[in-house]
PDB file of C-alpha atoms in Angstrom:
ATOM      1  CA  UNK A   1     -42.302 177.970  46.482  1.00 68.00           C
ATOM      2  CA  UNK A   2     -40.011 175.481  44.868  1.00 68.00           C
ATOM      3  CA  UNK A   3     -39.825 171.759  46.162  1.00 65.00           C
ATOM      4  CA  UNK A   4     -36.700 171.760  48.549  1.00 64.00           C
ATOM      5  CA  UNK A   5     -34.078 169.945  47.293  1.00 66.00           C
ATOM      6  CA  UNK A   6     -32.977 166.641  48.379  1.00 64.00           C
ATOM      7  CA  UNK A   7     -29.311 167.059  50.752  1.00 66.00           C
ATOM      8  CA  UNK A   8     -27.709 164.396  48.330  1.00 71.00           C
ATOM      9  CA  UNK A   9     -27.983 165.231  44.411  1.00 85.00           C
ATOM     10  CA  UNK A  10     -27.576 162.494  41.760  1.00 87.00           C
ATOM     11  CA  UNK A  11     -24.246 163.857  40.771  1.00 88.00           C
ATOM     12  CA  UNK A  12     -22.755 163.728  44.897  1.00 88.00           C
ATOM     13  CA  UNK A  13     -24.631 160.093  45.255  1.00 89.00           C
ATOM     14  CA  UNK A  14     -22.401 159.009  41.686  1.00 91.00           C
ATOM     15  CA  UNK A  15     -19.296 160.757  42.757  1.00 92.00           C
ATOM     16  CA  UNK A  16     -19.081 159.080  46.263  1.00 91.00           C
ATOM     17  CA  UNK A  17     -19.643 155.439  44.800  1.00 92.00           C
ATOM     18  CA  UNK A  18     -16.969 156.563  42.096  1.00 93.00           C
ATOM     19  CA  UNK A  19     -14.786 157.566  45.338  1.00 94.00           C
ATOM     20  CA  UNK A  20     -15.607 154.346  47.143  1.00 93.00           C
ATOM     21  CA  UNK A  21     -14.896 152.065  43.956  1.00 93.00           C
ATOM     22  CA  UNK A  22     -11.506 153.808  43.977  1.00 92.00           C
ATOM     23  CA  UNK A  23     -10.385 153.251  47.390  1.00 91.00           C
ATOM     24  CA  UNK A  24     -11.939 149.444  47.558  1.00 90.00           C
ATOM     25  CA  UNK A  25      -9.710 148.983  44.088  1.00 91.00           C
ATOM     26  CA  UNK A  26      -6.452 150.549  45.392  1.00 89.00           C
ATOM     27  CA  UNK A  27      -7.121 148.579  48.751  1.00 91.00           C
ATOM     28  CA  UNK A  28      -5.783 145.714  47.533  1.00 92.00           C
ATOM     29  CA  UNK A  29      -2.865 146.604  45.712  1.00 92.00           C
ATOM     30  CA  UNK A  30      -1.774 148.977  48.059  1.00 93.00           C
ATOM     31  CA  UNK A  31      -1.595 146.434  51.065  1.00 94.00           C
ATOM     32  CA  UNK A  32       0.612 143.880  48.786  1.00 95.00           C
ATOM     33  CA  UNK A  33       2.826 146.715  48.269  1.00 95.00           C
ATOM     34  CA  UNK A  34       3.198 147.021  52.010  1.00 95.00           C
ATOM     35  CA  UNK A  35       3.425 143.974  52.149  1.00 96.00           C
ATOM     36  CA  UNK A  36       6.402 143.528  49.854  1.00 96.00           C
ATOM     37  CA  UNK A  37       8.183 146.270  50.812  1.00 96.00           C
ATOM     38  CA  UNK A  38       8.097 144.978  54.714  1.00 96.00           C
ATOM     39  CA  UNK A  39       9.570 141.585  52.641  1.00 97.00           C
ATOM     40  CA  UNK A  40      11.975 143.232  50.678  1.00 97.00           C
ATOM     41  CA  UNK A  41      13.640 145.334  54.290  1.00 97.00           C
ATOM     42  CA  UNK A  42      13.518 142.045  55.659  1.00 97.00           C
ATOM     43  CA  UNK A  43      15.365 140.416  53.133  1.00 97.00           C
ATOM     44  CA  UNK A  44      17.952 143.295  53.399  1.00 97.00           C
ATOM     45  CA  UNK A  45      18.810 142.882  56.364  1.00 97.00           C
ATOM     46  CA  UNK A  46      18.999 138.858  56.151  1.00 97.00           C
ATOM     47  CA  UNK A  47      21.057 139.889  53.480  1.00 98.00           C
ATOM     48  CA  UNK A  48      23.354 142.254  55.319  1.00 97.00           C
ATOM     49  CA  UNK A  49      23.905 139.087  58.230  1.00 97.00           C
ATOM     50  CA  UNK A  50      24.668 136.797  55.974  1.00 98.00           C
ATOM     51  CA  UNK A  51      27.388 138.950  54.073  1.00 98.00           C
ATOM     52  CA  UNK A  52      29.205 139.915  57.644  1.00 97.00           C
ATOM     53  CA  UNK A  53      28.940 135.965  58.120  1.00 97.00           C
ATOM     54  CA  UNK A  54      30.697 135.560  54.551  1.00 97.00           C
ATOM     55  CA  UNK A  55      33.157 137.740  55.712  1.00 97.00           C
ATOM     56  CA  UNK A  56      33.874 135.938  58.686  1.00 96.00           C
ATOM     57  CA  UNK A  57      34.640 133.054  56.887  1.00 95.00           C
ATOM     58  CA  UNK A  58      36.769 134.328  54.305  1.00 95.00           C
ATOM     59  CA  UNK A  59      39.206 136.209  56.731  1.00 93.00           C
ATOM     60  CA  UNK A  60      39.060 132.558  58.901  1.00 90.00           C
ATOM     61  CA  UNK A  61      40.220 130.903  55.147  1.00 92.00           C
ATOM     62  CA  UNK A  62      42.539 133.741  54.293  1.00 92.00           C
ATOM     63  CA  UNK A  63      44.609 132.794  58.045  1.00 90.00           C
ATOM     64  CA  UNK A  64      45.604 129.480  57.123  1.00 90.00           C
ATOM     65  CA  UNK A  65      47.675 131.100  54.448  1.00 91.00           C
ATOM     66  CA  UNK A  66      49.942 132.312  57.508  1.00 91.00           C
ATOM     67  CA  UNK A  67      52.205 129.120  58.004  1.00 91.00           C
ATOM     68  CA  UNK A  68      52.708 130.512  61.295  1.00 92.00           C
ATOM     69  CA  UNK A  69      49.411 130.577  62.435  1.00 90.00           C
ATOM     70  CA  UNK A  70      48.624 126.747  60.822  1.00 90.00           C
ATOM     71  CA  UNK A  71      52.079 125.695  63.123  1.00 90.00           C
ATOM     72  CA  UNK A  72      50.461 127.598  66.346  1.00 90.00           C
ATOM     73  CA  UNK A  73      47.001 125.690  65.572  1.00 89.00           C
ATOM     74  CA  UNK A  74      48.973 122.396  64.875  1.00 88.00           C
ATOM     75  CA  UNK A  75      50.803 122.844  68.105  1.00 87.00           C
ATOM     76  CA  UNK A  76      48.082 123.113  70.037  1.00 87.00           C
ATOM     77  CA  UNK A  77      44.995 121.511  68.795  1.00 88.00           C
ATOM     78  CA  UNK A  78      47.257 118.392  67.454  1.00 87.00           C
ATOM     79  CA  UNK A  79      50.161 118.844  70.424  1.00 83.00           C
ATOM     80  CA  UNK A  80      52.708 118.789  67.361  1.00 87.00           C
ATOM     81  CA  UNK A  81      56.411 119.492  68.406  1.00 87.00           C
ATOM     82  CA  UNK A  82      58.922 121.237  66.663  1.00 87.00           C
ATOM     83  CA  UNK A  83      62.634 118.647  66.155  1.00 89.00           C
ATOM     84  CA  UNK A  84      64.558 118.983  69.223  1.00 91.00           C
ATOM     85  CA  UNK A  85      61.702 120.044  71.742  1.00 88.00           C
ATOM     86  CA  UNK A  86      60.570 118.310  74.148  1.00 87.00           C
ATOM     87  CA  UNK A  87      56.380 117.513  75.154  1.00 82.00           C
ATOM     88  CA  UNK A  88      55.437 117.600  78.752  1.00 83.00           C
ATOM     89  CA  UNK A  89      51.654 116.872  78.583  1.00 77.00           C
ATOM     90  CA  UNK A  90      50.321 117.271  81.820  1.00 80.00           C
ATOM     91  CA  UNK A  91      47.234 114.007  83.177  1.00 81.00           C
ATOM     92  CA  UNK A  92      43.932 115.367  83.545  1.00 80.00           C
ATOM     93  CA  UNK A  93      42.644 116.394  87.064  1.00 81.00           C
ATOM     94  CA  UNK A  94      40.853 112.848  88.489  1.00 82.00           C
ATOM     95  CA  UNK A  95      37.405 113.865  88.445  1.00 77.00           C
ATOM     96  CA  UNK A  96      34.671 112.768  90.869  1.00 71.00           C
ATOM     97  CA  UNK A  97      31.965 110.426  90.322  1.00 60.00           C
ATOM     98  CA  UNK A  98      28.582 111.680  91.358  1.00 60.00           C
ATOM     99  CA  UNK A  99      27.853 110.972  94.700  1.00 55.00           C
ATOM    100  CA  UNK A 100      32.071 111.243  95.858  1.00 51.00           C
ATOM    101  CA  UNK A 101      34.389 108.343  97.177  1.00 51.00           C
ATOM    102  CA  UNK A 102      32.458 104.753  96.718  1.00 47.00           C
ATOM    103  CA  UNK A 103      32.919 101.978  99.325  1.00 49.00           C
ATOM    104  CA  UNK A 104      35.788 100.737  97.413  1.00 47.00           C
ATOM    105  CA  UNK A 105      38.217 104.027  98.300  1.00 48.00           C
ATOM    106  CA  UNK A 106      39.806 106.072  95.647  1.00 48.00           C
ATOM    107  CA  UNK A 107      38.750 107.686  92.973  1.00 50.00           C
ATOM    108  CA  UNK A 108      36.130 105.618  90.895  1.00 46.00           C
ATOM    109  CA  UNK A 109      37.966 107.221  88.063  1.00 52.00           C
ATOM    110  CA  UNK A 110      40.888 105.066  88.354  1.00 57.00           C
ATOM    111  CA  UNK A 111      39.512 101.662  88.633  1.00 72.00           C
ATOM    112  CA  UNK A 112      38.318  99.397  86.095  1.00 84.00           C
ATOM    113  CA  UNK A 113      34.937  99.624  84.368  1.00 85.00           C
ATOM    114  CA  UNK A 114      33.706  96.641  85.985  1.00 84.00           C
ATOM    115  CA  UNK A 115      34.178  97.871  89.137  1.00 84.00           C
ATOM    116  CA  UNK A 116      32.743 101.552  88.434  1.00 84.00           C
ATOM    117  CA  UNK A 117      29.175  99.836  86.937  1.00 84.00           C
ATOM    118  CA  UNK A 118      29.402  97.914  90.261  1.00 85.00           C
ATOM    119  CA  UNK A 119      29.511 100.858  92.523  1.00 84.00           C
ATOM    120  CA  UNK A 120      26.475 102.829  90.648  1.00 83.00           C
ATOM    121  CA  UNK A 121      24.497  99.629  90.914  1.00 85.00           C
ATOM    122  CA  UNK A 122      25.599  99.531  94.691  1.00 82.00           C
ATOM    123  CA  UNK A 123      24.515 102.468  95.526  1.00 77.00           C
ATOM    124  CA  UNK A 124      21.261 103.931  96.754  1.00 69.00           C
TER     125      UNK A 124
END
């Protein structure tokens, strides 16, 4: 009766450490491929927000072309008036001071500085 034969053979033993050596070399590579290609979509799509932002601000540059949209913008940021028209700006609504009407009466809004450091130091 012949010997029985061992369940790994030389040749399996060699072609699984071949096997192993391949997949612990490709490892490597193959993760910083991943890892670049998770970079590169990334980048994409950083890319893709900045170029609608670009956009943005090229049709925003392209409107003060429009003299009639730099003498609406005029008008109303810098209250400009066409010759012959007349300005009616209206005052601000008085607004509180915290903790309403001080001892003094009135708004605190309307009275002098002096007099509006005095009534926060005044009160509790």
């Amino acid at each position: 009766m012949p010997p029985p034969r061992a369940a790994l053979t030389t040749r399996a033993t060699l072609l699984a450490v071949v096997i192993c050596a391949l997949v612990l070399t490709l490892a490597y590579p193959l993760r910083l491929y991943l890892k670049q290609q998770s970079k590169l979509s990334e980048l994409a799509r950083t890319n893709a927000q900045t170029q609608t932002r670009v956009n943005e601000l090229r049709s925003t540059v392209e409107r003060y072309d429009d003299q009639a949209w730099v003498s609406d913008e005029a008008r109303r940021r810098l209250h400009y008036i066409k010759p012959g028209e007349r300005a009616y700006l209206m005052p601000a609504a008085p607004t509180s001071a915290p903790g309403g009407d001080g001892e003094h009466g009135g708004s605190s809004g309307s009275s002098a500085w002096y007099g509006r450091l005095w009534s926060e130091i005044a009160a509790p």
